[in-house]
Coordinates of C-alpha atoms and ligand atoms in Angstrom, one line a residue:
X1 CA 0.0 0.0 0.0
X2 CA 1.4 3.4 -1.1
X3 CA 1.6 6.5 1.1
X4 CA -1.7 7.5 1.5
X5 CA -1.5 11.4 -0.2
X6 CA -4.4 13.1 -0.7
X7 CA -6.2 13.2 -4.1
X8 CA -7.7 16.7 -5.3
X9 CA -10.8 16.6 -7.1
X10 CA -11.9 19.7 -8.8
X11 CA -15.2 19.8 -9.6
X12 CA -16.1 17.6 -6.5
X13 CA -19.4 19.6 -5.8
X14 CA -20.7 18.3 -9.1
X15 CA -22.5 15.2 -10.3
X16 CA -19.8 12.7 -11.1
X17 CA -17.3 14.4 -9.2
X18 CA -19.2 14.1 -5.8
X19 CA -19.6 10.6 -6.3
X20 CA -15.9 10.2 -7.1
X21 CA -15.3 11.9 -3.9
X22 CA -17.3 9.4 -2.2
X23 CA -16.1 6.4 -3.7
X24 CA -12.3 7.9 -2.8
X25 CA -13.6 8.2 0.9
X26 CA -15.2 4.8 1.0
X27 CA -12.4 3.2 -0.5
X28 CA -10.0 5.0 2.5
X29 CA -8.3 7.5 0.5
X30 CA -8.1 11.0 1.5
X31 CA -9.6 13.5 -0.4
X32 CA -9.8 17.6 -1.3
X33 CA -11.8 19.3 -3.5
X34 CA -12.0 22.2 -5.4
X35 CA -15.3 23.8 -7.3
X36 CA -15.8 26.7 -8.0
X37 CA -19.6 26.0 -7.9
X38 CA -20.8 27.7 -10.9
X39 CA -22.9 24.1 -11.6
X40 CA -22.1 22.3 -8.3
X41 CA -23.4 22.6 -5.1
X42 CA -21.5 22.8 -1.4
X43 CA -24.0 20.2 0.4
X44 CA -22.9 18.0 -2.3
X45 CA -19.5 17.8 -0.9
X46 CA -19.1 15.3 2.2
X47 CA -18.6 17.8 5.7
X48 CA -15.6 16.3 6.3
X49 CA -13.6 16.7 3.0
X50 CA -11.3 20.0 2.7
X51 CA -13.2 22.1 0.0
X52 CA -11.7 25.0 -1.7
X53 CA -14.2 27.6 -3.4
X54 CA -11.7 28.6 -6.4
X55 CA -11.1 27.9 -10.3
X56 CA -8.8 25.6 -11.4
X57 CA -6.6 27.8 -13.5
X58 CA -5.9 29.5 -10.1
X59 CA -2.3 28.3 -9.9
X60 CA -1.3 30.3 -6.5
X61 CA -4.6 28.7 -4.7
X62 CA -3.5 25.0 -6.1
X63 CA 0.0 25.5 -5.0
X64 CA -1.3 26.2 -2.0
X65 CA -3.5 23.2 -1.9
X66 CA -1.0 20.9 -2.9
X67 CA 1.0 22.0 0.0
X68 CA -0.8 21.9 2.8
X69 CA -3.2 18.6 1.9
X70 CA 0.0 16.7 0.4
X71 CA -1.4 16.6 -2.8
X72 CA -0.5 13.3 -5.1
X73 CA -3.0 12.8 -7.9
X74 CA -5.5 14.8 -8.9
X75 CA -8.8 13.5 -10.3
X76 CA -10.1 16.7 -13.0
X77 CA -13.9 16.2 -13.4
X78 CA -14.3 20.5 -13.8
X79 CA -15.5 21.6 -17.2
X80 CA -18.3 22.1 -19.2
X81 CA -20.7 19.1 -20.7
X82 CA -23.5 20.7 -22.6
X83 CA -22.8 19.6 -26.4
X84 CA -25.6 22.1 -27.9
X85 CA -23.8 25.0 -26.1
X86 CA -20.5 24.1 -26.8
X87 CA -21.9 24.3 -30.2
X88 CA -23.0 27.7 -29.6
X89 CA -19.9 29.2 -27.6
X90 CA -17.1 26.7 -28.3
X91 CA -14.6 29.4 -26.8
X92 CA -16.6 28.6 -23.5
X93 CA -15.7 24.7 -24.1
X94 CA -12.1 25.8 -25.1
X95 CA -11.4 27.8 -22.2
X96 CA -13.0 25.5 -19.4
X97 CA -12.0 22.4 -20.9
X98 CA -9.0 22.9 -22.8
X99 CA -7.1 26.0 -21.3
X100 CA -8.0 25.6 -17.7
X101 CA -7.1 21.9 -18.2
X102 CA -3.7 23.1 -19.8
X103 CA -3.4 25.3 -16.3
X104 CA -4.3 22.5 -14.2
X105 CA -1.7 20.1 -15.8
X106 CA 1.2 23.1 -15.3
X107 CA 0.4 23.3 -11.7
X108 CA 0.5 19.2 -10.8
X109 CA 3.7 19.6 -13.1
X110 CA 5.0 22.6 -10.9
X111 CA 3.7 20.9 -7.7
X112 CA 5.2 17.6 -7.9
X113 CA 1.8 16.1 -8.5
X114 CA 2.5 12.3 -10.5
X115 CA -0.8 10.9 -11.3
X116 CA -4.0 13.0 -13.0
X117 CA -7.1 11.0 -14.2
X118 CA -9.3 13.5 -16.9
X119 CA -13.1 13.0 -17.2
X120 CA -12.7 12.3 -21.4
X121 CA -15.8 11.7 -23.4
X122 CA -17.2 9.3 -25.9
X123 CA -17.9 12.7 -27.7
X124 CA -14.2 12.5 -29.1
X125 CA -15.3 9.4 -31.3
X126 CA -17.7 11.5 -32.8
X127 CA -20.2 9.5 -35.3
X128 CA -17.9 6.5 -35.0
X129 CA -17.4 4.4 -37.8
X130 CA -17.7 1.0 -35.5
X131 CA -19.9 -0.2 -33.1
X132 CA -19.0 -0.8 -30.2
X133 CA -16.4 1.5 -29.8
X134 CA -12.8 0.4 -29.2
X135 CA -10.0 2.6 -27.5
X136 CA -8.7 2.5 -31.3
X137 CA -11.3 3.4 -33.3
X138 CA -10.6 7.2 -34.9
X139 CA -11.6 10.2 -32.8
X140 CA -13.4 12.5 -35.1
X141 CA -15.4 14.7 -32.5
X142 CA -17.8 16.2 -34.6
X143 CA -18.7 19.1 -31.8
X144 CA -16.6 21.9 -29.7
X145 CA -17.3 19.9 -26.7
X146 CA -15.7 16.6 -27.9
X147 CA -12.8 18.0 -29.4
X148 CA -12.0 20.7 -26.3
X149 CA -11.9 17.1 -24.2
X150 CA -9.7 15.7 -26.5
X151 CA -7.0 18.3 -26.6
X152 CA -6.7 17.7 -23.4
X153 CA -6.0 13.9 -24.2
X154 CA -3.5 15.2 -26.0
X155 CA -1.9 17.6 -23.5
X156 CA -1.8 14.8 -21.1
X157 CA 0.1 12.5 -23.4
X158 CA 2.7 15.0 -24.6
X159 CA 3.2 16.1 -20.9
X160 CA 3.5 12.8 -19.3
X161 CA 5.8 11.6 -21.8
X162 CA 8.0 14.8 -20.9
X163 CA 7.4 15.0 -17.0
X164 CA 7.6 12.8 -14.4
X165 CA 3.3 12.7 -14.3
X166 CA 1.4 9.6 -15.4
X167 CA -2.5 10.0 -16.6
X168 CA -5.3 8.0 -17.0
X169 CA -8.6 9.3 -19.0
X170 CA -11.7 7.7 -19.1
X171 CA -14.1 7.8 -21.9
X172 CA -17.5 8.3 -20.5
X173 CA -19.9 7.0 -22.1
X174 CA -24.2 7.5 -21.4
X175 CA -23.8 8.4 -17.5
X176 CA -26.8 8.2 -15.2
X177 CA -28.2 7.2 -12.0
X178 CA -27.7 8.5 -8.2
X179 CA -25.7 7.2 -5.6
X180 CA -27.4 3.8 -4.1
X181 CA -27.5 5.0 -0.7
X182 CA -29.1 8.4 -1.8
X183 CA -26.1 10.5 -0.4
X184 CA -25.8 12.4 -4.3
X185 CA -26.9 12.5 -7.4
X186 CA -27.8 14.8 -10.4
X187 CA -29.1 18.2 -9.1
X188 CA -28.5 20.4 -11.5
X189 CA -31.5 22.5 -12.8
X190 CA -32.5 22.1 -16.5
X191 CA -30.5 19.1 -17.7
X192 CA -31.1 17.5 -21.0
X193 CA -30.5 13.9 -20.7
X194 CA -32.4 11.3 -21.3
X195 CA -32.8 9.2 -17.8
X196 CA -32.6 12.5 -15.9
X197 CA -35.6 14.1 -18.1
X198 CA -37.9 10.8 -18.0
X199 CA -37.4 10.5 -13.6
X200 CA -38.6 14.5 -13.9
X201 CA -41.5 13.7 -16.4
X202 CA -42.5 10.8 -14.1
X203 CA -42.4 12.3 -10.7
X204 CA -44.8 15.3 -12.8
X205 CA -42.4 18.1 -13.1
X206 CA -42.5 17.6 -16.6
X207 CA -45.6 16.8 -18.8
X208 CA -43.9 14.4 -21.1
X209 CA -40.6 13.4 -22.5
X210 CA -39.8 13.7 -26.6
X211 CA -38.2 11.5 -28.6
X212 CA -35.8 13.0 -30.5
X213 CA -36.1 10.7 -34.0
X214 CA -37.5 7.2 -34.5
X215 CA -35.7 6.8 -38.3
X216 CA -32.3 6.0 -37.0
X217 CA -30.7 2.9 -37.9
X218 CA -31.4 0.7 -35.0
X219 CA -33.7 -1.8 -34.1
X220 CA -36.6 0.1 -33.1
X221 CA -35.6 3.2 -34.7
X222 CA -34.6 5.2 -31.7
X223 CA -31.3 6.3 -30.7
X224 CA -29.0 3.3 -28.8
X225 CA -26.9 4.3 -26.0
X226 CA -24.2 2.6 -23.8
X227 CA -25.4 3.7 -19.7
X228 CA -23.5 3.1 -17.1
X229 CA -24.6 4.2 -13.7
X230 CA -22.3 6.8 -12.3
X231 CA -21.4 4.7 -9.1
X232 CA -19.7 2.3 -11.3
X233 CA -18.0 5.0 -13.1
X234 CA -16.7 6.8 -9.7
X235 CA -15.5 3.7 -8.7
X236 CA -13.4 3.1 -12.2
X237 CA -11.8 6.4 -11.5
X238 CA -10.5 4.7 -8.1
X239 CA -9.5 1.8 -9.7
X240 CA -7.5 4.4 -12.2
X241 CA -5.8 6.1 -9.5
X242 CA -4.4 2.6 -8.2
X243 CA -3.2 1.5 -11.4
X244 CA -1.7 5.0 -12.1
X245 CA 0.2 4.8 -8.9
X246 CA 1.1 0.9 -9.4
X247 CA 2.4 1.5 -12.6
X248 CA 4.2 5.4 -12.1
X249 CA 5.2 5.1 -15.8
X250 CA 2.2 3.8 -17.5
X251 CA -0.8 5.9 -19.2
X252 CA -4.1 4.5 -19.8
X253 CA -6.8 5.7 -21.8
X254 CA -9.8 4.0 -21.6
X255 CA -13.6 3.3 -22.7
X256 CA -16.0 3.3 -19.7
X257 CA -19.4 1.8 -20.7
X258 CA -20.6 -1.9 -20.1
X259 CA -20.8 -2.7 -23.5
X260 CA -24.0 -2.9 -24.3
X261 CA -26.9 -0.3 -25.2
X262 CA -30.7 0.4 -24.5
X263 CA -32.7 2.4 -27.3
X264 CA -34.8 5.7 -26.1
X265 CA -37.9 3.9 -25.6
X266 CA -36.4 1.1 -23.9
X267 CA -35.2 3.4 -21.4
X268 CA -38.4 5.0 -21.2
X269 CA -40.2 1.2 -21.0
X270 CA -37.6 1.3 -17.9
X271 CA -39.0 4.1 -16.5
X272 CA -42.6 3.1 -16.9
X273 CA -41.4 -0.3 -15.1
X274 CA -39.7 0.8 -12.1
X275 CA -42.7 3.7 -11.7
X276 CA -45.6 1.4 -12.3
X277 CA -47.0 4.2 -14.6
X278 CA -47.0 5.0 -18.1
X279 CA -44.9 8.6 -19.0
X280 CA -46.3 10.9 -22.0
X281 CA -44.2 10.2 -24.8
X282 CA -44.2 13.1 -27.8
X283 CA -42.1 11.7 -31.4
X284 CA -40.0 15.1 -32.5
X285 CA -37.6 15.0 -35.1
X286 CA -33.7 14.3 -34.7
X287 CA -31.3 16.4 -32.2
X288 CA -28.8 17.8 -34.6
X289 CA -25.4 15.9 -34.1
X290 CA -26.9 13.0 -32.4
X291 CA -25.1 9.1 -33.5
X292 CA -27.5 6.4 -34.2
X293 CA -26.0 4.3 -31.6
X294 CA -23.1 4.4 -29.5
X295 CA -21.8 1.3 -27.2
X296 CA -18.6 0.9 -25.9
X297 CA -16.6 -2.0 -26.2
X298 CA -15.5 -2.1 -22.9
X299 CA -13.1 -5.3 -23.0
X300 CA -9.9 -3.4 -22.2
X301 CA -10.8 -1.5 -19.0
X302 CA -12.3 -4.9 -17.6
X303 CA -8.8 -6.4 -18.8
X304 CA -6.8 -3.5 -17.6
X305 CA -8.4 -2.7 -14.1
X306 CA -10.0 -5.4 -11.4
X307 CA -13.3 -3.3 -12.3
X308 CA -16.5 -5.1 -11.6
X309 CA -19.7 -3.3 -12.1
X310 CA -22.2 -3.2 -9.1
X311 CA -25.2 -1.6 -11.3
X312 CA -25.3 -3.0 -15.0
X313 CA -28.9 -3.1 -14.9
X314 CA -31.3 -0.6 -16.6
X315 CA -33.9 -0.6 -13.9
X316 CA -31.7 -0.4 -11.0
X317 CA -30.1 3.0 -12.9
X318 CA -33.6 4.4 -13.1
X319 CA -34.6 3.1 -9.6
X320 CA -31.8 5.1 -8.2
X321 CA -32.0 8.4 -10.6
X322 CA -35.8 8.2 -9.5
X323 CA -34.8 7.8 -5.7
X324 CA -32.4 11.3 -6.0
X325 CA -35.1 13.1 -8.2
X326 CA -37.3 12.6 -5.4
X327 CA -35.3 13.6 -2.7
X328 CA -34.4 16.9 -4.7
X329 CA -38.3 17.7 -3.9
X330 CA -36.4 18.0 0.0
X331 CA -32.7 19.8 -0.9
X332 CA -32.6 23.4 -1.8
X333 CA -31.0 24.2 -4.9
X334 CA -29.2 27.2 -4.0
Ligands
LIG1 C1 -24.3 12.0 -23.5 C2 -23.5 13.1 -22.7 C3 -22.3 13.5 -23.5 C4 -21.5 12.3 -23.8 C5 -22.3 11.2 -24.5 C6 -21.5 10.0 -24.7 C7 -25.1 14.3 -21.3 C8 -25.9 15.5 -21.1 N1 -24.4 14.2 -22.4 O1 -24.8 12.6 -24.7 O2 -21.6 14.4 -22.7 O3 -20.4 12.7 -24.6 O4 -23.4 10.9 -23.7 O5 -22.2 8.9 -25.1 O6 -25.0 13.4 -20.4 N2 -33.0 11.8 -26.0 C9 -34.4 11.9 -26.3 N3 -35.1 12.8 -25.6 C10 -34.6 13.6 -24.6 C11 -33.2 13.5 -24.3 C12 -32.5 12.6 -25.1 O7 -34.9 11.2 -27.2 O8 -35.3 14.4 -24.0 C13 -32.3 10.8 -26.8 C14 -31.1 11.4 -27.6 O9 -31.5 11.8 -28.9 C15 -30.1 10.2 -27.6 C16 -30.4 9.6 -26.2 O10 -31.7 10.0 -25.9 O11 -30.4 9.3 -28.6 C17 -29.4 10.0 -25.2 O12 -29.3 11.4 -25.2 P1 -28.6 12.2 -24.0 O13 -29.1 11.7 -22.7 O14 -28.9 13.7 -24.2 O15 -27.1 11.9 -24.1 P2 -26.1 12.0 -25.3 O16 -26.5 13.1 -26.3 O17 -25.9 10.6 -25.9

């Protein structure tokens, strides 16, 4: 067992970040974050965990950080995810996810800091030309968001190769669900994806979900997607941070999905399921920029890490987003 440093994660106050930060605690290892909580939240943040209000390019407040928690990885979950706004302000998505990510790596550089795990994106394969998805198939992002993640793919490559830092990044795929024992979950207002909008248009604070496109080129017609509950994915970010520090000169940069997908309106069948009621579907026409189907082929994480999935399961994804979307009724978004 290594020294047990501390890991900074920034954007900790946010929806995969605070369940990284409790998979880190569960797991034993010591934990910081920063956020600057433009989309995140305090309460989302464990009492006991050092939090920093502050930005990530803010190398003077990370130096200081790194100092006085003893800093040894950091876990970089900060950034922007909306694809339809990236479209719309890319500089946003190249200054949150590219430069400040460029700042973030100079100061782990500058501090001594040897491992860094990056929140990538299945948004850097862009409308891939295989299904499922290996680590090799070409990333062609076809949006501002995807390609401002993978810059910083590249960053991290070209830095550890020049700097005593190692990196892993995970390729997210379809991310959903709330922790199991209802500690966090996604809270931020207005979100546009799918599992999140169906839990709102159950519990009635929506009047019906749309289906965006029923001529794409999959089995019922609806878009196919590869999601993984965000539990399993906070724990393959400790499993990263084990192998990162294992293996100090090693680099991994990996698919996280399970490998197989669920259309729109089997997800939606899902929700009807676990609700024991039947949600308003309206048919609309396609979302710009949206892939028929997009599954991972996952066979290299579960190769690379001792990863084993607690969640695979559809219902037991919606069953938990529907638990946190209730219990939202009770938290004040501030
Ligand atoms: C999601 C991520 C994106 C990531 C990608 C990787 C979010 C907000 N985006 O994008 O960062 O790169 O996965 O796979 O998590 N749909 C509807 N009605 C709705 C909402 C969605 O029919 O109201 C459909 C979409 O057209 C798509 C599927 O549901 O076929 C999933 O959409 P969404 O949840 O928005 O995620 P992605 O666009 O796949």
């Amino acid at each position: 067992m290594p020294d047990r440093f501390t890991i900074l994660v920034t954007g900790g106050a946010g929806y995969i970040g605070s369940h990284a930060v409790w998979a880190l605690k569960d797991t034993g290892w010591p934990v910081a974050v920063i956020d600057n909580l433009t989309t995140g939240f305090r309460w989302a943040v464990p009492d006991d965990v050092p939090f920093y209000k502050g930005n990530v390019e803010d190398s003077t407040l990370i130096a200081k950080i790194a100092k006085k928690q003893n800093i040894g990885a950091i876990m970089h979950f900060a950034g922007s995810v909306v694809v339809p706004e990236s479209v719309e302000n890319p500089l946003k998505y190249y200054d949150n996810n590219t430069a400040k990510s460029r700042s973030l790596i100079e100061s782990a550089v500058a501090n001594g800091i040897k491992h860094f795990i990056f929140s990538s994106t299945a948004a850097t394969y862009g409308i891939p030309e295989e299904s499922p998805v290996t680590e090799d198939t070409a990333q062609v992002p076809i949006n501002p968001y995807g390609m401002s993640k993978l810059m910083t793919e590249y960053m991290l490559r070209d830095v550890s190769a020049a700097h005593d830092l190692n990196f892993c990044a995970l390729r997210y795929f379809n991310v959903a669900g709330a922790d199991p024992g209802g500690r966090t979950g996604q809270s931020t207002a207005g979100a546009t994806h799918l599992i999140k909008v169906a839990v709102e248009a159950a519990l009635g604070k929506r009047d019906s979900v749309a289906i965006f496109g029923t001529d794409y080129d999959t089995p019922d017609g609806t878009g196919v997607r590869d999601y993984i509950h965000v539990s399993d994915l906070a724990a393959a970010h400790v499993h990263a941070l084990e192998a990162l520090v294992a293996e100090p000169e090693r680099n991994h940069l990996l698919n996280c999905g399970y490998g197989r997908g669920f259309s729109v309106l089997e997800v939606l069948d899902a929700v009807d399921r676990v609700t024991n009621q039947k949600i308003s579907r309206k048919l609309e026409g396609r979302r710009a920029g949206d892939p028929d189907s997009l599954i991972s082929d996952n066979r290299a994480i579960m190769k690379r890490f001792p990863w084993q999935p607690q969640n695979a399961d559809l219902d037991k994804i919606v069953a938990h987003a529907l638990a946190w979307e209730r219990k939202l009724g009770d938290i004040r978004i501030e």
